[in-house]
XYZ file of C-alpha atoms in Angstrom:
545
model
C -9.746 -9.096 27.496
C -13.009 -9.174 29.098
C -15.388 -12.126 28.309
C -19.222 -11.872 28.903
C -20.102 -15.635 28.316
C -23.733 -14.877 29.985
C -26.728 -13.880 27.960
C -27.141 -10.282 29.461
C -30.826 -9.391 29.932
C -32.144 -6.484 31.226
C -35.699 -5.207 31.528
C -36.903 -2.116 33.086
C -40.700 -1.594 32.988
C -41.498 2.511 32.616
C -44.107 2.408 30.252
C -44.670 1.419 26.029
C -45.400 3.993 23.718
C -48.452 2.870 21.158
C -48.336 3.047 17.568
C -51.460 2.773 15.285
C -50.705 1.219 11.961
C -54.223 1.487 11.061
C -54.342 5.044 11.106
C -51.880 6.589 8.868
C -52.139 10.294 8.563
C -50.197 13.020 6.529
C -47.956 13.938 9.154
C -47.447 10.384 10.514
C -48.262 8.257 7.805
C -46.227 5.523 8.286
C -48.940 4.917 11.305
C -48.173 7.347 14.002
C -44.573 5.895 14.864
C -43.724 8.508 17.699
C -41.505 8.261 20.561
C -39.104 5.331 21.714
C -39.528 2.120 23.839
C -39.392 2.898 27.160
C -39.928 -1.084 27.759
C -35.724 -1.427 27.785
C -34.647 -5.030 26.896
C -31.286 -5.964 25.525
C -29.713 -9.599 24.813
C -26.048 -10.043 24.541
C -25.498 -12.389 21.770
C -21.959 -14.072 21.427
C -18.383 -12.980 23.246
C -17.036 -9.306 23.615
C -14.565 -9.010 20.868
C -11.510 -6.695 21.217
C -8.941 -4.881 18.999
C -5.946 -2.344 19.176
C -5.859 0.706 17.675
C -3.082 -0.225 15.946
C -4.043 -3.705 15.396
C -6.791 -1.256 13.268
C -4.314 0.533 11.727
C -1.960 -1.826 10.862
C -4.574 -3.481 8.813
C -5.908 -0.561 6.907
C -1.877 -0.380 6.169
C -1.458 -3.444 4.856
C -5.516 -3.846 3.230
C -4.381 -0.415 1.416
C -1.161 -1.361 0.420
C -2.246 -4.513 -1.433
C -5.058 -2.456 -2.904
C -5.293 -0.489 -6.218
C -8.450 1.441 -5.495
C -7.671 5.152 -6.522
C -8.107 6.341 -2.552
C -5.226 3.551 -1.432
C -2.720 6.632 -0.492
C -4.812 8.270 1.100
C -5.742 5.197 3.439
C -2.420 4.393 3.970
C -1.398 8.551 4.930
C -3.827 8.300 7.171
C -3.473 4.951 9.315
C 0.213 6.344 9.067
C -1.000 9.776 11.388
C -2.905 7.830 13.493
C -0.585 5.396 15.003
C 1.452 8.112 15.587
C -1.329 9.612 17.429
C -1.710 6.220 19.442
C 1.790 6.141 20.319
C 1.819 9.365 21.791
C -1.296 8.976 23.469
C 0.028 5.439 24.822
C 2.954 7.382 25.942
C 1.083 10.133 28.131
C -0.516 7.155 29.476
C 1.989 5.772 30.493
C 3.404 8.842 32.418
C 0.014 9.820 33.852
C 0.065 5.800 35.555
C 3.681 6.361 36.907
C 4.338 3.922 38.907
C 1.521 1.791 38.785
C 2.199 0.830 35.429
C 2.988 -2.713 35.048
C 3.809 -3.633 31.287
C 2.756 -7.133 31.971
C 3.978 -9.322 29.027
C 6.195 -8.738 26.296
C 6.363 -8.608 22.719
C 4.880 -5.897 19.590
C 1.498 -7.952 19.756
C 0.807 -6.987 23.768
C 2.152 -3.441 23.340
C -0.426 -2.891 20.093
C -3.220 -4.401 22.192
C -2.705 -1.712 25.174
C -5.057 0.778 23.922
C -7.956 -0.294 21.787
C -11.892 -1.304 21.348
C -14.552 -3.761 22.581
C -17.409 -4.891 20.900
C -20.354 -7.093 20.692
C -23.907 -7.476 19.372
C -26.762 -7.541 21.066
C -30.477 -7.835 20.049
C -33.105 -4.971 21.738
C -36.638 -3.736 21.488
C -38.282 -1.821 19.080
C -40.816 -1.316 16.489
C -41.270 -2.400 12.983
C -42.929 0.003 9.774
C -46.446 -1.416 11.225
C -45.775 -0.544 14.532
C -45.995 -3.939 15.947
C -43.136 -4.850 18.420
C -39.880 -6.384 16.677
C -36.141 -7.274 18.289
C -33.279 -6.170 16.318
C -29.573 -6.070 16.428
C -27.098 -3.415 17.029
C -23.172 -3.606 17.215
C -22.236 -2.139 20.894
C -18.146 -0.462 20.240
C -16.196 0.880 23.331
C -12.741 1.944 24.169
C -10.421 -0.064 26.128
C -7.211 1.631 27.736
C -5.154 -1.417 29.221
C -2.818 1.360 30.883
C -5.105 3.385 33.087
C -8.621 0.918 33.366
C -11.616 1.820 33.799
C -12.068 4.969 31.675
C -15.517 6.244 31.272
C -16.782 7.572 27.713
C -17.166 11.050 26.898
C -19.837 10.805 24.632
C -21.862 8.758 22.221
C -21.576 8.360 18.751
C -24.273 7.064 16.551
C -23.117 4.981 13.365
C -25.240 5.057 10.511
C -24.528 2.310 7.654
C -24.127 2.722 4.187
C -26.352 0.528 2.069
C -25.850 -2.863 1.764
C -26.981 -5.642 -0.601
C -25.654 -9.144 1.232
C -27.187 -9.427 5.034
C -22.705 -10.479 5.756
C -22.270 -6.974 5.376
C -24.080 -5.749 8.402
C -22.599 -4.247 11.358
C -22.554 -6.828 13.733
C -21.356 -9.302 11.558
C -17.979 -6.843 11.723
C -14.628 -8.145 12.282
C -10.973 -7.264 11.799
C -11.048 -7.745 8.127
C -13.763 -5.130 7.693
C -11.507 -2.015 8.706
C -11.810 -0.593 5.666
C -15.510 -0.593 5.641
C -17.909 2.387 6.670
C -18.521 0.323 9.812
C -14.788 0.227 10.600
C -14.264 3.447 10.027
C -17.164 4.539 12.812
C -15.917 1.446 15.539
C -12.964 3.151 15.585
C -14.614 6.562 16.606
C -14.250 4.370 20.097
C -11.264 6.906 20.307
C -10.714 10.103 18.068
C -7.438 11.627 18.022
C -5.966 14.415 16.717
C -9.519 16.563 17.037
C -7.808 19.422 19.382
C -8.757 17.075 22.510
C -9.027 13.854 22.888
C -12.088 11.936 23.567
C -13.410 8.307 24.338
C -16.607 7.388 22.649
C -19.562 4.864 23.294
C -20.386 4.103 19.599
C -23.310 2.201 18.559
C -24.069 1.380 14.718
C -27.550 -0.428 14.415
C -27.882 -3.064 11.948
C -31.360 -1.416 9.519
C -34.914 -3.566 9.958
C -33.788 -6.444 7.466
C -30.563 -7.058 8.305
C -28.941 -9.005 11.568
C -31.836 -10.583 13.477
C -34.228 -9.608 10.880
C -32.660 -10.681 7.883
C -35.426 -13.119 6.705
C -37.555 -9.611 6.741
C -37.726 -6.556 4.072
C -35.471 -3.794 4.583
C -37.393 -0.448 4.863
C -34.496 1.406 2.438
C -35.063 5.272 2.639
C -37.954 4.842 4.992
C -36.616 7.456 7.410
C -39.193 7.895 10.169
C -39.518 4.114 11.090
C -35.455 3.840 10.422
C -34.600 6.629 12.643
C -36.942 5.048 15.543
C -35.259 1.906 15.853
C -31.947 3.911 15.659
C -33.259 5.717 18.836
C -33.728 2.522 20.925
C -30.452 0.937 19.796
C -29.074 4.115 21.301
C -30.877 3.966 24.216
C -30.442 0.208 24.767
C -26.925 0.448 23.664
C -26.317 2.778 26.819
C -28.282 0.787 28.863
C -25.676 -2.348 28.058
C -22.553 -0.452 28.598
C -23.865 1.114 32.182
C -25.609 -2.478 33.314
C -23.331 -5.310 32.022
C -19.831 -3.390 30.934
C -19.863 -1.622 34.380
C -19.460 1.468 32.748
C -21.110 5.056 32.884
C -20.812 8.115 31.107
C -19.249 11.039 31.499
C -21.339 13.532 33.772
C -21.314 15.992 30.474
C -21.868 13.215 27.889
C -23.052 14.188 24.399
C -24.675 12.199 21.025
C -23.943 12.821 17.762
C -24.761 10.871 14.894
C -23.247 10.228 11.504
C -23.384 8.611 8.185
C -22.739 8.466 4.544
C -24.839 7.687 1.952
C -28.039 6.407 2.934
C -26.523 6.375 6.238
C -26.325 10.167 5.605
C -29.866 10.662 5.406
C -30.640 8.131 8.346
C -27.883 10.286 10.190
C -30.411 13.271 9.500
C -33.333 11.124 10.151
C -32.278 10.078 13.416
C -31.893 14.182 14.118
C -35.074 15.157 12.939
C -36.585 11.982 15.172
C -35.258 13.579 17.842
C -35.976 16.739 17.901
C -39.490 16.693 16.600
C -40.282 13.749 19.425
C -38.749 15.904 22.142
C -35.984 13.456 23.037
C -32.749 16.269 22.457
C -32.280 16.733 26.437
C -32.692 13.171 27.263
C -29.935 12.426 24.448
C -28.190 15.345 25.048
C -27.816 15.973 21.281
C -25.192 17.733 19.901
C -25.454 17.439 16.329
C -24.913 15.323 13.049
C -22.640 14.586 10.355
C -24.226 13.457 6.511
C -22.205 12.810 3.575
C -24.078 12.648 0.404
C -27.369 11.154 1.401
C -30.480 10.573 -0.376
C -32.620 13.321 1.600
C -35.072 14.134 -1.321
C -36.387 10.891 -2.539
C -38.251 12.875 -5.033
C -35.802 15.151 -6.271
C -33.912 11.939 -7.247
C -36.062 10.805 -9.258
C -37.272 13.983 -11.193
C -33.392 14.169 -12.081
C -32.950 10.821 -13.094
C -36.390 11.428 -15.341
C -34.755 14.226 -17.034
C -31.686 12.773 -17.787
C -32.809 9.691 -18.764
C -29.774 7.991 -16.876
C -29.701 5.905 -13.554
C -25.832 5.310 -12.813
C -26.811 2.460 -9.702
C -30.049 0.833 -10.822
C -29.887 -1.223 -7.637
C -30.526 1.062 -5.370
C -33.351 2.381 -7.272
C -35.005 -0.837 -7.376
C -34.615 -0.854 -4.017
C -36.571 1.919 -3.043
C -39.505 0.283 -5.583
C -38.924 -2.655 -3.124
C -39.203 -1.004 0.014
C -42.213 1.461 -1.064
C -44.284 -1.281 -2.083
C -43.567 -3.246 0.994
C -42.830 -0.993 3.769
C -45.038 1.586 3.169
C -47.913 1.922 4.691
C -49.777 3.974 1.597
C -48.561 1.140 -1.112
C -48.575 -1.954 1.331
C -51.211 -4.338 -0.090
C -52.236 -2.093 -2.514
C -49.666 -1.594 -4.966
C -46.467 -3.737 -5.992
C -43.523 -3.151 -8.026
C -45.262 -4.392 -11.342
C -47.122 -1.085 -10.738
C -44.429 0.674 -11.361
C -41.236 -1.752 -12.673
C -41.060 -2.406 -16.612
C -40.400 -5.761 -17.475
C -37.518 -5.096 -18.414
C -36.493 -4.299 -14.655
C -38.485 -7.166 -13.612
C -36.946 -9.993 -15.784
C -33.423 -8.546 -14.726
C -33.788 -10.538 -11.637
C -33.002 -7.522 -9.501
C -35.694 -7.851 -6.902
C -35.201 -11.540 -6.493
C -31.767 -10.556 -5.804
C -32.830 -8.267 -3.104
C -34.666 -10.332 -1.142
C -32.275 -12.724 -1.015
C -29.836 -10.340 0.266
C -26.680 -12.749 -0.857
C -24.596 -10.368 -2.747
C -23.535 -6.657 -2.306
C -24.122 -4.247 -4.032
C -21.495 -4.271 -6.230
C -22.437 -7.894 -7.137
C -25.660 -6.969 -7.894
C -24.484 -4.444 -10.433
C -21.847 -7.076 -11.761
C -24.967 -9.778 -11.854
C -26.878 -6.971 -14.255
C -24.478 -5.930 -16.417
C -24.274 -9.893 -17.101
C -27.960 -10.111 -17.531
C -27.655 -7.204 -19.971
C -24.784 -8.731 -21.957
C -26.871 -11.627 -22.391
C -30.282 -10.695 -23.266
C -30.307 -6.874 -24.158
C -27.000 -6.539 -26.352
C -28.870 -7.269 -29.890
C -31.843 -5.230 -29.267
C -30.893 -2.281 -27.121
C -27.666 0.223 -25.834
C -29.064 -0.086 -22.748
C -27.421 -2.023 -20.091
C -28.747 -2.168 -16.345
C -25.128 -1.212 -15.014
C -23.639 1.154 -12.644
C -21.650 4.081 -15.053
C -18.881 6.671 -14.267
C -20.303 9.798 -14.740
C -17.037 12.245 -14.776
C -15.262 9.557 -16.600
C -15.482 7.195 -19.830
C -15.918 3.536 -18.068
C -17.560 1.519 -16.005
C -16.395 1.183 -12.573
C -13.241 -1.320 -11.652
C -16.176 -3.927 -10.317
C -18.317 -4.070 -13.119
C -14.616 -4.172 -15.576
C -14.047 -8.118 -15.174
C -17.486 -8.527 -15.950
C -17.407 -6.392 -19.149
C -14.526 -8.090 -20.764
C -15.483 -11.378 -19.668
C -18.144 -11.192 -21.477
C -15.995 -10.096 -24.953
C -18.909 -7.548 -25.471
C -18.592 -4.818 -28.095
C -16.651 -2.086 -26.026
C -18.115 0.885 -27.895
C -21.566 -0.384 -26.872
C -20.298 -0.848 -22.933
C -18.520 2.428 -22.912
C -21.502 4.650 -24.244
C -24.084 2.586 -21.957
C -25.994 2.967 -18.982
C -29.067 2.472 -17.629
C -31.681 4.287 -18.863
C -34.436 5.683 -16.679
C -36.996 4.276 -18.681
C -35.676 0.746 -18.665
C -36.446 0.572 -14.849
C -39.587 2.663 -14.529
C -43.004 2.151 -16.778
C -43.990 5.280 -18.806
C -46.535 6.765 -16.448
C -44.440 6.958 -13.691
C -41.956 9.161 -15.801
C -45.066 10.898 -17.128
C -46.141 11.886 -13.529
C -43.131 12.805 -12.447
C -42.809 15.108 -15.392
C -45.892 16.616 -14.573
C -47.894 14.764 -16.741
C -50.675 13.340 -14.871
C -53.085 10.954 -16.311
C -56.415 10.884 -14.423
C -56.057 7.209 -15.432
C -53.079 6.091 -13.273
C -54.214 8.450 -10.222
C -54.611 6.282 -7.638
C -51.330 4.205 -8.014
C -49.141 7.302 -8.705
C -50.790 9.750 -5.905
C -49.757 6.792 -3.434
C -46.367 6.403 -4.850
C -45.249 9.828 -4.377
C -46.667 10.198 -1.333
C -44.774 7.284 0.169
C -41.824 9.238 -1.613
C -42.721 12.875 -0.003
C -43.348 11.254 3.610
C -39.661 10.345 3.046
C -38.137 14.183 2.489
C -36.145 14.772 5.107
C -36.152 18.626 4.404
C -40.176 19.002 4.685
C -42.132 20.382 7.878
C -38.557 20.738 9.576
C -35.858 22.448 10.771
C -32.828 21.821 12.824
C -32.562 22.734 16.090
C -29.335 21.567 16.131
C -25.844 21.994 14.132
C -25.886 19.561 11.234
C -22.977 19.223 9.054
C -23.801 18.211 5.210
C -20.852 17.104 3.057
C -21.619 16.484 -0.952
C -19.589 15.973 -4.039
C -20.823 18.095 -6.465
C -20.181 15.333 -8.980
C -22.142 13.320 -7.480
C -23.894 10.659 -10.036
C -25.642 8.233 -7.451
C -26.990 10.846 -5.054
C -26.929 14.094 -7.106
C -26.067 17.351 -5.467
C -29.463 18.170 -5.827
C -30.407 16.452 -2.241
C -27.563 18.715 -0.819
C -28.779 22.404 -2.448
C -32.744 21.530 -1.166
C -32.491 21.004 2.320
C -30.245 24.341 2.108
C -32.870 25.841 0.447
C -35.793 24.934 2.914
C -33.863 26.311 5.720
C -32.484 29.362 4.107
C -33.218 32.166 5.969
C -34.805 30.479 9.067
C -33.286 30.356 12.432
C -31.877 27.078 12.030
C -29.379 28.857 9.424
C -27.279 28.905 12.056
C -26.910 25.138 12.603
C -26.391 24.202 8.823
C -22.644 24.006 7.866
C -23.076 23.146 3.951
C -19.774 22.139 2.464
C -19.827 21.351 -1.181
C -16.336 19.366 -2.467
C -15.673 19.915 -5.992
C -13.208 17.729 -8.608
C -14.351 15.852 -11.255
C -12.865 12.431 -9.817
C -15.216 12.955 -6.821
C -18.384 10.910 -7.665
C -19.879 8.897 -4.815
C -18.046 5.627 -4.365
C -14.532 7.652 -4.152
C -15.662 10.380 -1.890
C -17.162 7.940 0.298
C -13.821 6.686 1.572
C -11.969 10.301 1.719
C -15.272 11.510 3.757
C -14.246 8.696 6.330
C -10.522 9.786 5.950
C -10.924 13.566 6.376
C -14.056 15.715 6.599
C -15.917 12.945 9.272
C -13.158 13.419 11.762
C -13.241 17.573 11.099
C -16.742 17.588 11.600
C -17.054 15.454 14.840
C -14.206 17.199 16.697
C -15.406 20.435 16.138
C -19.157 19.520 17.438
C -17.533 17.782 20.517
C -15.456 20.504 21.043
C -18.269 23.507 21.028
C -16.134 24.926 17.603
C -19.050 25.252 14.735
C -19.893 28.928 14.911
C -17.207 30.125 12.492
C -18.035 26.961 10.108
C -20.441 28.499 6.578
C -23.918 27.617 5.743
C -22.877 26.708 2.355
C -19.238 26.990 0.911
C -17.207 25.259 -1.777
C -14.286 23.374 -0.699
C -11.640 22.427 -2.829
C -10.123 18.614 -3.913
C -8.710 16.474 -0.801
């Protein structure tokens, strides 16, 4: 394969777009972040890094098969399909090179490595929550076809990451090994098969502001305007890369579409709303979007959680305490999370843990329910774990750590964390509609940082957007799903909104996750590449996969 053992720089001068931090305002508070930079730089960092597509497969086959995660047969089902696909794409090929086909040399390993993907990281402008000028990373992913060279994409995907606890889990720091990841799963959009035609695909999956070459900084979780932004110029610089070092151009009838799960769900919408209310659809020829259970309605999350009294992943929602207080333009320097935290929360060790960004987020759950064992067990049935919903038990990660720890079962099994463990009483008050005059100031700023972040509020699509939820979803309830329907109910962009609600009890977040990667993710993109969304509901229920 290719090597590029140069640092590729590139810098073309059109023009900077200015952002005033000082200034926030209610409809850019976050300091009038607005546009992209037009001041193009990329940095190759490190070799281009190549694999088969059926290197990929093969791995998922044999990751899955040593697995006993409850989605393992349907991993190994479909890595099965799509190295059939492969082979009989190889095949036509072949037959469309004829006689200039040379099979060069022999053996399984050369004839897996004849159709495949490239990638590489490198480092491009862009702007931080302030506005002030940063350089972050992006993984680059393109097809390879050994057989006929020189194939030019057909379009560009943008990958949207889940979140992540440990900065090793970032995109560029993806390898082989991480096939099974969300990140895997989008590299190997490089080709899609089996989506009524067949298309090659520039894919570029940004590592977030706090990650990559900003790890030492704090990661702006569910701030969505300043997230989407830097999304924008990875794009852009991405393409840039693949035209000015790879030698490669699009199609003439290219196309973007971005997608997601999770909180890469509601950057995925982000990223669309960026767009279209910053006037940038014809430049990125936008197409349309793919979520999967995000976290569009920061506060809707947190009036359920209030009401149940139950927070099944307490890391992430320290994490958006974290980021508020120090990404935020309305909370930054005013406000931290002992404004808002109990002690409880706070003693846990939980935002320490964050900024060190050393364990995901599994660990981090593990590392709580330990705390809990050892502190909270004679005194409280509260533990600051990550519970099953539809079912009786903890999940499989957080298992080891339970029996380890020989604690009383019927404690651990009727456990969770409860909402006002993590969050002081005023906040629940205030988000229950009781609002003391005497926490005004703190509480006004908090849920405005919280409202700037509703993806659903001041607008609506111009462009189709498929949403995929679980109805059982316990980490990101439904509830984020059924509002953005309802704000654009009835509007014109009712005809962009394909709603698709999957019911079954075993379907809470971690396990759909993988099947949305297996199944509906692949549905959705080939029918927005392939101009096939029309017939597709604004909101149906679809059964089990």
């Amino acid at each position: 394969m290719k090597k590029f053992n140069l640092l590729a720089m590139v810098l073309i001068a059109l023009g900077i777009i200015s952002c005033n931090p000082d200034n926030p305002s209610p409809d850019n508070p976050s300091g009038q972040i607005t546009g992209v930079t037009e001041d193009v730089f990329f940095e190759q960092i490190g070799d281009v890094q190549s694999i088969g597509y059926k290197e990929h497969y093969e791995e998922i086959i044999k990751q899955a098969s040593e697995s006993n995660d409850d989605s393992s047969a349907a991993w190994l089902e479909f890595a099965k399909a799509q190295i059939d696909s492969v082979d009989a794409y190889q095949e036509e090929c072949i037959n469309q090179a004829g006689a200039n086909w040379d099979a060069g040399a022999d053996g399984q390993g050369a004839a897996n490595r004849l159709l495949g993907y490239e990638y590489v990281t490198i480092r491009y402008k862009s702007v931080d929550h302030t506005g002030a000028p940063i350089m972050l990373s992006t993984l680059v992913v393109w097809p390879f076809n050994s057989i006929i060279p020189d194939a030019d994409a057909n379009n560009i995907v943008i990958g949207c990451h889940v979140t992540i606890g440990s900065n090793a889990e970032r995109p560029t720091n993806y390898k082989k090994g991480s096939v099974l990841s969300d990140v895997g799963m989008i590299a190997c959009c490089a080709k899609l098969h089996g989506v009524g035609k067949s298309y090659e695909n520039l894919v570029i999956i940004p590592d977030y502001q706090g990650y990559g070459a900003t790890h030492g900084e704090v990661h702006p979780y569910l701030q969505q305007e300043v997230t989407a932004r830097q999304v924008v110029d990875a794009v852009i610089a991405g393409k840039e890369y693949y035209e000015k070092v790879i030698k490669h151009k699009l199609e003439n009838d290219w196309r973007s579409i971005a997608v997601g799960y999770s909180q890469g769900g509601s950057v995925a919408m982000a990223v669309q709303r960026y767009i279209e209310q910053n006037n940038l659809h014809n430049r990125l020829r936008y197409q349309g979007t793919v979520c999967g259970a995000g976290p569009y309605d920061p506060i809707a999350i947190i009036k359920q959680y209030i009401q149940e009294n139950k927070v099944y992943m307490p890391v992430a929602a320290a994490m958006i305490l974290h980021s508020m207080c120090n990404t935020n333009m309305r909370l930054i320097g005013k406000y931290a999370v002992d404004d808002y935290a109990t002690d409880k929360c706070i003693n846990s060790g939980v935002f320490d843990i964050i900024k060190e960004k050393k364990l995901n987020t599994d660990e981090m759950n593990a590392e709580l329910l330990a705390h809990s064992a050892q502190y909270d067990a004679a005194d409280s049935t509260s533990v600051l774990c990550m519970y099953r919903k539809a079912g009786s038990d903890f999940y499989p990660y957080c298992k080891d750590t339970k029996d380890s720890l020989e604690w009383e079962t019927s404690l651990i099994k009727t456990s969770y964390a409860k909402t006002s463990d993590l969050l002081l009483p005023e906040v629940i008050d205030w988000f229950s509609g009781k609002k003391d005059p005497a926490h005004k100031n703190k509480m006004e700023a908090l849920e405005k940082a919280l409202q700037d972040n509703v993806l659903h509020n001041g607008w609506k699509p111009l462009s189709y957007i498929y949403l995929y939820h679980t109805i059982e979803d316990e980490v990101v309830p439904i509830v984020n799903y059924i509002n953005c329907l309802e704000a654009w109910k009835g509007s014109p962009s009712e005809q962009y909104v394909k709603g698709k609600r999957r019911k079954g009890a075993t379907q809470t977040h971690v396990n759909y996750g993988s099947l949305f990667f297996l199944s509906d993710l692949g549905d959705a993109i080939g029918q927005l590449f392939n101009d096939d969304c029309d017939e597709d509901e604004f909101d149906e229920t679809i059964g089990i996969l």
